[in-house]
Amino acid sequence: ISAFSPLLLLVPPQQPVIEVVQGNLANVEVNSQLMFRCTAERGNPAANLSWFLDQEQIYEGVQFPEAPEEYYDERSNKHMFTATSTLKRAVRAEDNGKRLTCQAQHLAYPEGVSRTDLILDVNFQPQALPDQVVYGLQLGRTATASMVIKANPSPHVMWNIDGTDYHQGTEQGRYAVPIPEALGNNRYNVSLTIAGLTLEDLSKTYVLRASNNFGVEEYRLTLRSQDEVFSESSSFGTGEIVGLVLAVVIVLLAVALIVGARATGRWCFRGKFNPI
């Protein structure tokens, strides 16, 4: 029994430690490769390590050594083990602001687990969007067209209208470009204000150019008035209604003709029986 007693003595490992072994957390860009190492030292037995990103466990890119590192501590006369795990990850824009956690699980921990985490700060250029359409604007009134874009750090924006550039924080003629409004989670509301909206304004294509230190992206936007939307929806609905009414009238006329013909005996639908 004495030969196995050291193995039966549970020793809680130290709190897990995360270190970056590849990459630079101070300047992380999208698609850059990072490697993290997590260690939980001086435990008996070795801790079980897991990786999480905002409480969602990570499996891809996680590696463990074949066996934990074992050593003998002469001062305490105990066998100790160090658990190690590495994580390789290609950083994504959506990783920004998320919490990367290394969790050590061990029976000797008071709560069963011990965790260490760090917050990822990912830099990325403004993210692409499909072409945008702003509906419901009123002719003759001040119109505001806006879209929400994602970027980190904050973007600098410029609108191009018929070859003329309008920079953020400026007002030229009928056009005003406010500074992008931070909405949180790296989302920014970018807008353009047009005084006295005209029919000519509706025929233009508005190009937004957003940039930061990590890249540039362009967006295209068109405007639609309330009258246009109502006209399209009304004409489309009227055509459907007219077609449906005509179909119903034709069916009713056909039924009426058949019923009338049978009642007057003008049409014969089956042979007439004549007894001999």
JSON list of N, CA and C in Angstrom, two decimals, residues 4-45:
[
{"chain": "A", "resi": 4, "resn": "PHE", "atom": "N", "xyz": [1.93, 2.91, -3.25]},
{"chain": "A", "resi": 4, "resn": "PHE", "atom": "CA", "xyz": [0.97, 3.69, -4.03]},
{"chain": "A", "resi": 4, "resn": "PHE", "atom": "C", "xyz": [0.50, 4.94, -3.30]},
{"chain": "A", "resi": 5, "resn": "SER", "atom": "N", "xyz": [0.89, 5.12, -2.06]},
{"chain": "A", "resi": 5, "resn": "SER", "atom": "CA", "xyz": [0.37, 6.24, -1.29]},
{"chain": "A", "resi": 5, "resn": "SER", "atom": "C", "xyz": [0.69, 7.59, -1.88]},
{"chain": "A", "resi": 6, "resn": "PRO", "atom": "N", "xyz": [1.88, 7.81, -2.49]},
{"chain": "A", "resi": 6, "resn": "PRO", "atom": "CA", "xyz": [2.12, 9.14, -3.09]},
{"chain": "A", "resi": 6, "resn": "PRO", "atom": "C", "xyz": [1.14, 9.46, -4.20]},
{"chain": "A", "resi": 7, "resn": "LEU", "atom": "N", "xyz": [0.68, 8.45, -4.93]},
{"chain": "A", "resi": 7, "resn": "LEU", "atom": "CA", "xyz": [-0.25, 8.69, -6.02]},
{"chain": "A", "resi": 7, "resn": "LEU", "atom": "C", "xyz": [-1.64, 9.02, -5.51]},
{"chain": "A", "resi": 8, "resn": "LEU", "atom": "N", "xyz": [-1.95, 8.59, -4.29]},
{"chain": "A", "resi": 8, "resn": "LEU", "atom": "CA", "xyz": [-3.28, 8.83, -3.76]},
{"chain": "A", "resi": 8, "resn": "LEU", "atom": "C", "xyz": [-3.40, 10.20, -3.12]},
{"chain": "A", "resi": 9, "resn": "LEU", "atom": "N", "xyz": [-2.29, 10.89, -2.92]},
{"chain": "A", "resi": 9, "resn": "LEU", "atom": "CA", "xyz": [-2.33, 12.20, -2.29]},
{"chain": "A", "resi": 9, "resn": "LEU", "atom": "C", "xyz": [-2.63, 13.25, -3.35]},
{"chain": "A", "resi": 10, "resn": "LEU", "atom": "N", "xyz": [-3.80, 13.87, -3.27]},
{"chain": "A", "resi": 10, "resn": "LEU", "atom": "CA", "xyz": [-4.19, 14.88, -4.25]},
{"chain": "A", "resi": 10, "resn": "LEU", "atom": "C", "xyz": [-3.57, 16.23, -3.91]},
{"chain": "A", "resi": 11, "resn": "VAL", "atom": "N", "xyz": [-2.92, 16.82, -4.89]},
{"chain": "A", "resi": 11, "resn": "VAL", "atom": "CA", "xyz": [-2.31, 18.14, -4.73]},
{"chain": "A", "resi": 11, "resn": "VAL", "atom": "C", "xyz": [-2.88, 19.07, -5.80]},
{"chain": "A", "resi": 12, "resn": "PRO", "atom": "N", "xyz": [-3.51, 20.17, -5.41]},
{"chain": "A", "resi": 12, "resn": "PRO", "atom": "CA", "xyz": [-4.08, 21.07, -6.43]},
{"chain": "A", "resi": 12, "resn": "PRO", "atom": "C", "xyz": [-2.98, 21.78, -7.21]},
{"chain": "A", "resi": 13, "resn": "PRO", "atom": "N", "xyz": [-3.07, 21.80, -8.53]},
{"chain": "A", "resi": 13, "resn": "PRO", "atom": "CA", "xyz": [-2.07, 22.51, -9.33]},
{"chain": "A", "resi": 13, "resn": "PRO", "atom": "C", "xyz": [-2.19, 24.02, -9.11]},
{"chain": "A", "resi": 14, "resn": "GLN", "atom": "N", "xyz": [-1.16, 24.72, -9.51]},
{"chain": "A", "resi": 14, "resn": "GLN", "atom": "CA", "xyz": [-1.22, 26.17, -9.50]},
{"chain": "A", "resi": 14, "resn": "GLN", "atom": "C", "xyz": [-2.23, 26.64, -10.55]},
{"chain": "A", "resi": 15, "resn": "GLN", "atom": "N", "xyz": [-2.67, 27.89, -10.40]},
{"chain": "A", "resi": 15, "resn": "GLN", "atom": "CA", "xyz": [-3.60, 28.45, -11.38]},
{"chain": "A", "resi": 15, "resn": "GLN", "atom": "C", "xyz": [-2.98, 28.39, -12.78]},
{"chain": "A", "resi": 16, "resn": "PRO", "atom": "N", "xyz": [-3.77, 28.01, -13.80]},
{"chain": "A", "resi": 16, "resn": "PRO", "atom": "CA", "xyz": [-3.20, 27.93, -15.15]},
{"chain": "A", "resi": 16, "resn": "PRO", "atom": "C", "xyz": [-2.69, 29.29, -15.63]},
{"chain": "A", "resi": 17, "resn": "VAL", "atom": "N", "xyz": [-1.65, 29.23, -16.44]},
{"chain": "A", "resi": 17, "resn": "VAL", "atom": "CA", "xyz": [-1.02, 30.43, -16.99]},
{"chain": "A", "resi": 17, "resn": "VAL", "atom": "C", "xyz": [-1.06, 30.35, -18.52]},
{"chain": "A", "resi": 18, "resn": "ILE", "atom": "N", "xyz": [-1.48, 31.45, -19.17]},
{"chain": "A", "resi": 18, "resn": "ILE", "atom": "CA", "xyz": [-1.48, 31.52, -20.63]},
{"chain": "A", "resi": 18, "resn": "ILE", "atom": "C", "xyz": [-0.33, 32.40, -21.09]},
{"chain": "A", "resi": 19, "resn": "GLU", "atom": "N", "xyz": [0.43, 31.93, -22.04]},
{"chain": "A", "resi": 19, "resn": "GLU", "atom": "CA", "xyz": [1.48, 32.74, -22.66]},
{"chain": "A", "resi": 19, "resn": "GLU", "atom": "C", "xyz": [1.36, 32.66, -24.17]},
{"chain": "A", "resi": 20, "resn": "VAL", "atom": "N", "xyz": [1.75, 33.72, -24.84]},
{"chain": "A", "resi": 20, "resn": "VAL", "atom": "CA", "xyz": [1.72, 33.78, -26.29]},
{"chain": "A", "resi": 20, "resn": "VAL", "atom": "C", "xyz": [3.09, 33.35, -26.80]},
{"chain": "A", "resi": 21, "resn": "VAL", "atom": "N", "xyz": [3.12, 32.27, -27.57]},
{"chain": "A", "resi": 21, "resn": "VAL", "atom": "CA", "xyz": [4.40, 31.76, -28.07]},
{"chain": "A", "resi": 21, "resn": "VAL", "atom": "C", "xyz": [4.60, 32.08, -29.55]},
{"chain": "A", "resi": 22, "resn": "GLN", "atom": "N", "xyz": [3.56, 32.54, -30.22]},
{"chain": "A", "resi": 22, "resn": "GLN", "atom": "CA", "xyz": [3.69, 32.99, -31.61]},
{"chain": "A", "resi": 22, "resn": "GLN", "atom": "C", "xyz": [2.71, 34.12, -31.86]},
{"chain": "A", "resi": 23, "resn": "GLY", "atom": "N", "xyz": [3.19, 35.23, -32.40]},
{"chain": "A", "resi": 23, "resn": "GLY", "atom": "CA", "xyz": [2.33, 36.38, -32.65]},
{"chain": "A", "resi": 23, "resn": "GLY", "atom": "C", "xyz": [2.52, 37.46, -31.60]},
{"chain": "A", "resi": 24, "resn": "ASN", "atom": "N", "xyz": [1.84, 38.58, -31.82]},
{"chain": "A", "resi": 24, "resn": "ASN", "atom": "CA", "xyz": [1.96, 39.73, -30.93]},
{"chain": "A", "resi": 24, "resn": "ASN", "atom": "C", "xyz": [0.57, 40.22, -30.56]},
{"chain": "A", "resi": 25, "resn": "LEU", "atom": "N", "xyz": [0.18, 40.03, -29.32]},
{"chain": "A", "resi": 25, "resn": "LEU", "atom": "CA", "xyz": [-1.17, 40.44, -28.88]},
{"chain": "A", "resi": 25, "resn": "LEU", "atom": "C", "xyz": [-1.37, 41.94, -28.95]},
{"chain": "A", "resi": 26, "resn": "ALA", "atom": "N", "xyz": [-0.29, 42.70, -28.96]},
{"chain": "A", "resi": 26, "resn": "ALA", "atom": "CA", "xyz": [-0.42, 44.16, -29.00]},
{"chain": "A", "resi": 26, "resn": "ALA", "atom": "C", "xyz": [-0.79, 44.66, -30.38]},
{"chain": "A", "resi": 27, "resn": "ASN", "atom": "N", "xyz": [-0.66, 43.81, -31.40]},
{"chain": "A", "resi": 27, "resn": "ASN", "atom": "CA", "xyz": [-0.97, 44.25, -32.76]},
{"chain": "A", "resi": 27, "resn": "ASN", "atom": "C", "xyz": [-1.51, 43.06, -33.55]},
{"chain": "A", "resi": 28, "resn": "VAL", "atom": "N", "xyz": [-2.71, 42.61, -33.20]},
{"chain": "A", "resi": 28, "resn": "VAL", "atom": "CA", "xyz": [-3.32, 41.45, -33.83]},
{"chain": "A", "resi": 28, "resn": "VAL", "atom": "C", "xyz": [-4.20, 41.90, -34.99]},
{"chain": "A", "resi": 29, "resn": "GLU", "atom": "N", "xyz": [-3.97, 41.30, -36.16]},
{"chain": "A", "resi": 29, "resn": "GLU", "atom": "CA", "xyz": [-4.78, 41.59, -37.33]},
{"chain": "A", "resi": 29, "resn": "GLU", "atom": "C", "xyz": [-5.55, 40.35, -37.74]},
{"chain": "A", "resi": 30, "resn": "VAL", "atom": "N", "xyz": [-6.62, 40.56, -38.53]},
{"chain": "A", "resi": 30, "resn": "VAL", "atom": "CA", "xyz": [-7.42, 39.45, -39.03]},
{"chain": "A", "resi": 30, "resn": "VAL", "atom": "C", "xyz": [-6.54, 38.52, -39.85]},
{"chain": "A", "resi": 31, "resn": "ASN", "atom": "N", "xyz": [-6.77, 37.21, -39.67]},
{"chain": "A", "resi": 31, "resn": "ASN", "atom": "CA", "xyz": [-6.06, 36.14, -40.39]},
{"chain": "A", "resi": 31, "resn": "ASN", "atom": "C", "xyz": [-4.63, 35.92, -39.91]},
{"chain": "A", "resi": 32, "resn": "SER", "atom": "N", "xyz": [-4.16, 36.69, -38.94]},
{"chain": "A", "resi": 32, "resn": "SER", "atom": "CA", "xyz": [-2.84, 36.42, -38.40]},
{"chain": "A", "resi": 32, "resn": "SER", "atom": "C", "xyz": [-2.89, 35.15, -37.54]},
{"chain": "A", "resi": 33, "resn": "GLN", "atom": "N", "xyz": [-1.77, 34.42, -37.54]},
{"chain": "A", "resi": 33, "resn": "GLN", "atom": "CA", "xyz": [-1.69, 33.16, -36.81]},
{"chain": "A", "resi": 33, "resn": "GLN", "atom": "C", "xyz": [-1.15, 33.42, -35.40]},
{"chain": "A", "resi": 34, "resn": "LEU", "atom": "N", "xyz": [-1.87, 32.94, -34.41]},
{"chain": "A", "resi": 34, "resn": "LEU", "atom": "CA", "xyz": [-1.42, 33.04, -33.02]},
{"chain": "A", "resi": 34, "resn": "LEU", "atom": "C", "xyz": [-1.30, 31.65, -32.43]},
{"chain": "A", "resi": 35, "resn": "MET", "atom": "N", "xyz": [-0.32, 31.50, -31.53]},
{"chain": "A", "resi": 35, "resn": "MET", "atom": "CA", "xyz": [-0.18, 30.25, -30.78]},
{"chain": "A", "resi": 35, "resn": "MET", "atom": "C", "xyz": [-0.10, 30.59, -29.30]},
{"chain": "A", "resi": 36, "resn": "PHE", "atom": "N", "xyz": [-0.95, 29.94, -28.53]},
{"chain": "A", "resi": 36, "resn": "PHE", "atom": "CA", "xyz": [-0.98, 30.13, -27.08]},
{"chain": "A", "resi": 36, "resn": "PHE", "atom": "C", "xyz": [-0.56, 28.83, -26.40]},
{"chain": "A", "resi": 37, "resn": "ARG", "atom": "N", "xyz": [0.09, 28.97, -25.25]},
{"chain": "A", "resi": 37, "resn": "ARG", "atom": "CA", "xyz": [0.40, 27.80, -24.43]},
{"chain": "A", "resi": 37, "resn": "ARG", "atom": "C", "xyz": [-0.18, 28.01, -23.04]},
{"chain": "A", "resi": 38, "resn": "CYS", "atom": "N", "xyz": [-0.83, 26.98, -22.53]},
{"chain": "A", "resi": 38, "resn": "CYS", "atom": "CA", "xyz": [-1.39, 27.02, -21.18]},
{"chain": "A", "resi": 38, "resn": "CYS", "atom": "C", "xyz": [-0.71, 25.95, -20.35]},
{"chain": "A", "resi": 39, "resn": "THR", "atom": "N", "xyz": [-0.28, 26.31, -19.15]},
{"chain": "A", "resi": 39, "resn": "THR", "atom": "CA", "xyz": [0.34, 25.36, -18.24]},
{"chain": "A", "resi": 39, "resn": "THR", "atom": "C", "xyz": [-0.30, 25.46, -16.86]},
{"chain": "A", "resi": 40, "resn": "ALA", "atom": "N", "xyz": [-0.45, 24.31, -16.22]},
{"chain": "A", "resi": 40, "resn": "ALA", "atom": "CA", "xyz": [-0.91, 24.24, -14.83]},
{"chain": "A", "resi": 40, "resn": "ALA", "atom": "C", "xyz": [0.10, 23.37, -14.09]},
{"chain": "A", "resi": 41, "resn": "GLU", "atom": "N", "xyz": [0.95, 23.98, -13.27]},
{"chain": "A", "resi": 41, "resn": "GLU", "atom": "CA", "xyz": [2.09, 23.29, -12.66]},
{"chain": "A", "resi": 41, "resn": "GLU", "atom": "C", "xyz": [1.76, 22.76, -11.27]},
{"chain": "A", "resi": 42, "resn": "ARG", "atom": "N", "xyz": [2.62, 21.81, -10.83]},
{"chain": "A", "resi": 42, "resn": "ARG", "atom": "CA", "xyz": [2.69, 21.31, -9.45]},
{"chain": "A", "resi": 42, "resn": "ARG", "atom": "C", "xyz": [1.36, 20.72, -8.98]},
{"chain": "A", "resi": 43, "resn": "GLY", "atom": "N", "xyz": [0.82, 19.83, -9.78]},
{"chain": "A", "resi": 43, "resn": "GLY", "atom": "CA", "xyz": [-0.40, 19.13, -9.39]},
{"chain": "A", "resi": 43, "resn": "GLY", "atom": "C", "xyz": [-0.17, 17.64, -9.30]},
{"chain": "A", "resi": 44, "resn": "ASN", "atom": "N", "xyz": [-1.00, 16.98, -8.50]},
{"chain": "A", "resi": 44, "resn": "ASN", "atom": "CA", "xyz": [-0.94, 15.52, -8.44]},
{"chain": "A", "resi": 44, "resn": "ASN", "atom": "C", "xyz": [-2.36, 14.99, -8.30]},
{"chain": "A", "resi": 45, "resn": "PRO", "atom": "N", "xyz": [-2.91, 14.34, -9.32]},
{"chain": "A", "resi": 45, "resn": "PRO", "atom": "CA", "xyz": [-2.29, 14.10, -10.63]},
{"chain": "A", "resi": 45, "resn": "PRO", "atom": "C", "xyz": [-2.31, 15.39, -11.47]}
]
